[in-house]
Tab-separated table of C-alpha atoms in Angstrom:
chain	number	residue	atom	x	y	z
Y	1	UNK	CA	62.438	110.625	14.683
Y	2	UNK	CA	60.276	108.465	16.061
Y	3	UNK	CA	56.488	108.407	15.487
Y	4	UNK	CA	53.974	107.516	18.449
Y	5	UNK	CA	53.391	104.334	18.374
Y	6	UNK	CA	55.826	103.332	16.114
Y	7	UNK	CA	57.410	99.744	17.618
Y	8	UNK	CA	54.125	98.798	19.736
Y	9	UNK	CA	52.460	95.673	18.448
Y	10	UNK	CA	48.825	95.841	19.388
Y	11	UNK	CA	47.295	92.720	20.842
Y	12	UNK	CA	46.517	89.823	18.856
Y	13	UNK	CA	42.577	89.334	19.116
Y	14	UNK	CA	42.918	85.481	20.408
Y	15	UNK	CA	42.771	86.662	24.318
Y	16	UNK	CA	39.312	86.480	23.770
Y	17	UNK	CA	39.815	82.685	23.534
Y	18	UNK	CA	40.016	82.398	27.110
Y	19	UNK	CA	37.827	84.564	28.371
Y	20	UNK	CA	34.902	82.909	26.563
Y	21	UNK	CA	36.181	79.186	27.449
Y	22	UNK	CA	35.175	80.574	31.083
Y	23	UNK	CA	32.493	81.831	30.449
Y	24	UNK	CA	31.062	78.759	28.838
Y	25	UNK	CA	32.801	76.899	31.745
Y	26	UNK	CA	30.661	79.005	34.612
Y	27	UNK	CA	27.324	78.606	32.405
Y	28	UNK	CA	27.301	74.813	32.112
Y	29	UNK	CA	28.848	74.692	35.950
Y	30	UNK	CA	25.823	77.434	36.493
Y	31	UNK	CA	23.718	74.487	35.197
Y	32	UNK	CA	25.113	71.783	36.517
Y	33	UNK	CA	24.835	72.717	40.156
Y	34	UNK	CA	21.233	73.349	39.502
Y	35	UNK	CA	18.474	72.269	41.864
Y	36	UNK	CA	16.987	69.232	40.218
Y	37	UNK	CA	14.308	66.875	41.221
Y	38	UNK	CA	11.848	64.167	39.956
Y	39	UNK	CA	8.507	65.184	39.694
Y	40	UNK	CA	6.505	62.702	41.711
Y	41	UNK	CA	2.860	62.004	41.386
Y	42	UNK	CA	0.596	62.578	44.343
Y	43	UNK	CA	0.605	58.472	44.390
Y	44	UNK	CA	4.092	58.364	44.436
Y	45	UNK	CA	4.338	61.440	47.363
Y	46	UNK	CA	1.994	59.392	49.403
Y	47	UNK	CA	4.014	55.930	48.791
Y	48	UNK	CA	7.440	57.932	49.364
Y	49	UNK	CA	5.844	59.864	52.993
Y	50	UNK	CA	7.468	58.833	56.597
Y	51	UNK	CA	5.502	61.745	58.106
Y	52	UNK	CA	2.257	63.621	57.036
Y	53	UNK	CA	0.816	66.670	59.332
Y	54	UNK	CA	-0.879	69.914	59.188
Y	55	UNK	CA	0.404	72.161	61.483
Y	56	UNK	CA	1.298	75.793	62.550
Y	57	UNK	CA	4.899	77.287	62.239
Y	58	UNK	CA	5.878	78.064	65.530
Y	59	UNK	CA	9.503	78.783	64.982
Y	60	UNK	CA	12.403	79.359	62.022
Y	61	UNK	CA	16.084	79.789	62.868
Y	62	UNK	CA	19.057	78.993	61.181
Y	63	UNK	CA	21.495	76.673	62.792
Y	64	UNK	CA	25.243	76.008	62.330
Y	65	UNK	CA	25.874	72.300	61.307
Y	66	UNK	CA	28.897	70.905	60.140
Y	67	UNK	CA	30.037	74.992	59.722
Y	68	UNK	CA	27.194	75.277	57.596
Y	69	UNK	CA	23.812	77.145	57.737
Y	70	UNK	CA	21.282	74.441	58.033
Y	71	UNK	CA	17.255	76.248	58.702
Y	72	UNK	CA	15.542	74.177	61.705
Y	73	UNK	CA	11.273	75.195	61.285
Y	74	UNK	CA	9.318	74.272	63.999
Y	75	UNK	CA	5.432	73.069	63.640
Y	76	UNK	CA	2.305	72.310	66.035
Y	77	UNK	CA	0.529	69.728	64.707
Y	78	UNK	CA	-2.838	70.652	64.509
Y	79	UNK	CA	-3.861	67.210	62.739
Y	80	UNK	CA	-1.333	64.282	62.607
Y	81	UNK	CA	-1.891	62.090	59.385
Y	82	UNK	CA	1.022	59.895	59.944
Y	83	UNK	CA	4.228	58.963	61.770
Y	84	UNK	CA	3.400	61.570	64.479
Y	85	UNK	CA	0.574	62.979	66.948
Y	86	UNK	CA	-1.619	65.468	67.503
Y	87	UNK	CA	-0.184	68.497	69.301
Y	88	UNK	CA	3.441	67.021	69.046
Y	89	UNK	CA	5.981	69.441	67.841
Y	90	UNK	CA	7.783	68.305	64.765
Y	91	UNK	CA	11.125	70.004	63.353
Y	92	UNK	CA	12.456	69.681	59.982
Y	93	UNK	CA	15.725	70.650	59.379
Y	94	UNK	CA	16.426	72.257	55.774
Y	95	UNK	CA	19.930	72.755	53.713
Y	96	UNK	CA	20.678	76.563	53.852
Y	97	UNK	CA	19.983	79.928	55.882
Y	98	UNK	CA	21.992	82.751	56.808
Y	99	UNK	CA	23.967	82.586	60.479
Y	100	UNK	CA	24.282	85.349	62.657
Y	101	UNK	CA	27.472	84.847	61.605
Y	102	UNK	CA	26.691	86.393	57.958
Y	103	UNK	CA	27.488	82.934	56.356
Y	104	UNK	CA	24.853	82.416	54.056
Y	105	UNK	CA	23.599	80.106	51.650
Y	106	UNK	CA	20.712	79.990	49.466
Y	107	UNK	CA	19.621	77.161	47.757
Y	108	UNK	CA	17.148	77.619	44.044
Y	109	UNK	CA	13.655	76.211	45.014
Y	110	UNK	CA	14.199	75.513	48.182
Y	111	UNK	CA	10.751	76.382	50.510
Y	112	UNK	CA	10.757	79.771	53.085
Y	113	UNK	CA	8.850	79.313	55.902
Y	114	UNK	CA	7.026	81.978	58.287
Y	115	UNK	CA	6.272	81.857	61.852
Y	116	UNK	CA	3.223	81.235	61.965
Y	117	UNK	CA	1.558	79.876	58.801
Y	118	UNK	CA	-0.766	77.061	58.388
Y	119	UNK	CA	0.886	74.336	56.140
Y	120	UNK	CA	0.310	70.858	55.239
Y	121	UNK	CA	3.455	68.774	54.918
Y	122	UNK	CA	4.685	64.944	53.197
Y	123	UNK	CA	8.113	64.376	54.424
Y	124	UNK	CA	11.208	61.892	55.405
Y	125	UNK	CA	12.423	61.203	58.579
Y	126	UNK	CA	15.597	60.468	57.196
Y	127	UNK	CA	18.117	63.577	56.834
Y	128	UNK	CA	17.694	65.159	53.741
Y	129	UNK	CA	18.909	68.640	52.030
Y	130	UNK	CA	14.804	69.198	51.986
Y	131	UNK	CA	12.991	66.578	54.532
Y	132	UNK	CA	9.602	67.592	52.027
Y	133	UNK	CA	9.084	64.595	49.870
Y	134	UNK	CA	9.957	65.185	45.974
Y	135	UNK	CA	12.384	68.219	47.656
Y	136	UNK	CA	9.287	70.686	47.474
Y	137	UNK	CA	6.558	68.832	45.837
Y	138	UNK	CA	5.246	67.369	49.483
Y	139	UNK	CA	4.063	70.806	50.580
Y	140	UNK	CA	0.910	72.888	50.633
Y	141	UNK	CA	0.409	75.971	52.418
Y	142	UNK	CA	-3.546	76.537	53.501
Y	143	UNK	CA	-4.543	79.817	51.460
Y	144	UNK	CA	-7.548	81.559	50.979
Y	145	UNK	CA	-8.777	78.908	48.030
Y	146	UNK	CA	-7.518	75.968	50.299
Y	147	UNK	CA	-3.827	73.828	49.934
Y	148	UNK	CA	-1.115	75.467	47.592
Y	149	UNK	CA	1.851	73.975	46.783
Y	150	UNK	CA	5.095	75.835	45.431
Y	151	UNK	CA	3.577	76.177	42.186
Y	152	UNK	CA	0.277	77.585	43.061
Y	153	UNK	CA	-1.421	74.451	42.235
Y	154	UNK	CA	-4.014	73.790	44.404
Y	155	UNK	CA	-4.929	70.137	46.273
Y	156	UNK	CA	-8.523	69.355	45.497
Y	157	UNK	CA	-11.195	66.887	46.065
Y	158	UNK	CA	-13.323	65.759	43.046
Y	159	UNK	CA	-15.854	62.952	43.227
Y	160	UNK	CA	-14.164	61.921	46.258
Y	161	UNK	CA	-10.318	61.764	44.773
Y	162	UNK	CA	-7.482	63.415	45.523
Y	163	UNK	CA	-5.905	65.676	43.006
Y	164	UNK	CA	-2.908	67.778	42.784
Y	165	UNK	CA	-4.544	70.706	40.332
Y	166	UNK	CA	-7.872	71.566	41.141
Y	167	UNK	CA	-10.229	74.401	42.458
Y	168	UNK	CA	-10.044	73.230	45.889
Y	169	UNK	CA	-12.424	71.783	48.436
Y	170	UNK	CA	-13.223	71.417	52.047
Y	171	UNK	CA	-9.573	71.374	53.973
Y	172	UNK	CA	-10.865	68.769	56.323
Y	173	UNK	CA	-12.300	66.068	53.983
Y	174	UNK	CA	-9.116	66.767	51.764
Y	175	UNK	CA	-7.326	65.957	55.246
Y	176	UNK	CA	-9.472	63.069	56.161
Y	177	UNK	CA	-8.864	61.513	52.106
Y	178	UNK	CA	-5.415	61.831	52.719
Y	179	UNK	CA	-5.291	60.537	55.907
Y	180	UNK	CA	-7.148	57.520	54.554
Y	181	UNK	CA	-4.934	56.850	51.828
Y	182	UNK	CA	-1.760	57.094	54.195
Y	183	UNK	CA	-3.676	54.476	56.220
Y	184	UNK	CA	-4.294	52.397	53.412
Y	185	UNK	CA	-1.042	52.375	52.556
Y	186	UNK	CA	0.871	51.197	55.421
Y	187	UNK	CA	-1.543	48.284	55.913
Y	188	UNK	CA	-0.498	46.776	52.208
């Protein structure tokens, strides 16, 4: 007479060890592949910029490059500050996006763009995952209170000096001061 359950071995509890290992590995890799960048001062951003302008986004499209999605953003330059001219079209390309085929790639903290936005840009000329100086630090959107960066800080003019976090100021004065700083940097 065999009773139910006789002859069966209970699963050992050490099966949790591989599960724990993979969970820790996944957590580590998620952290290792997160978007990281060095925080730059305003002076560092100005010194690293190859291209600077204030303009309107006229087109946002995702293209395929090396079998991966890249987002191309076209701007019409309203105010040329460095490396471009007024009314020129500038195109910046950012890693990631969603192709018509459905292939999608999302990069943490990568700026997103919409047609019609007015944006102040400090950028590199070379190809990077993000052409914006400091990954996203050299980008300010024209909001009601002034030029706001991706973290909500407002570019301000305080006693004739640009400050990355203040209460704003006249956009024309900020653009003129930034242009002067960029031009003086170029002549040094």
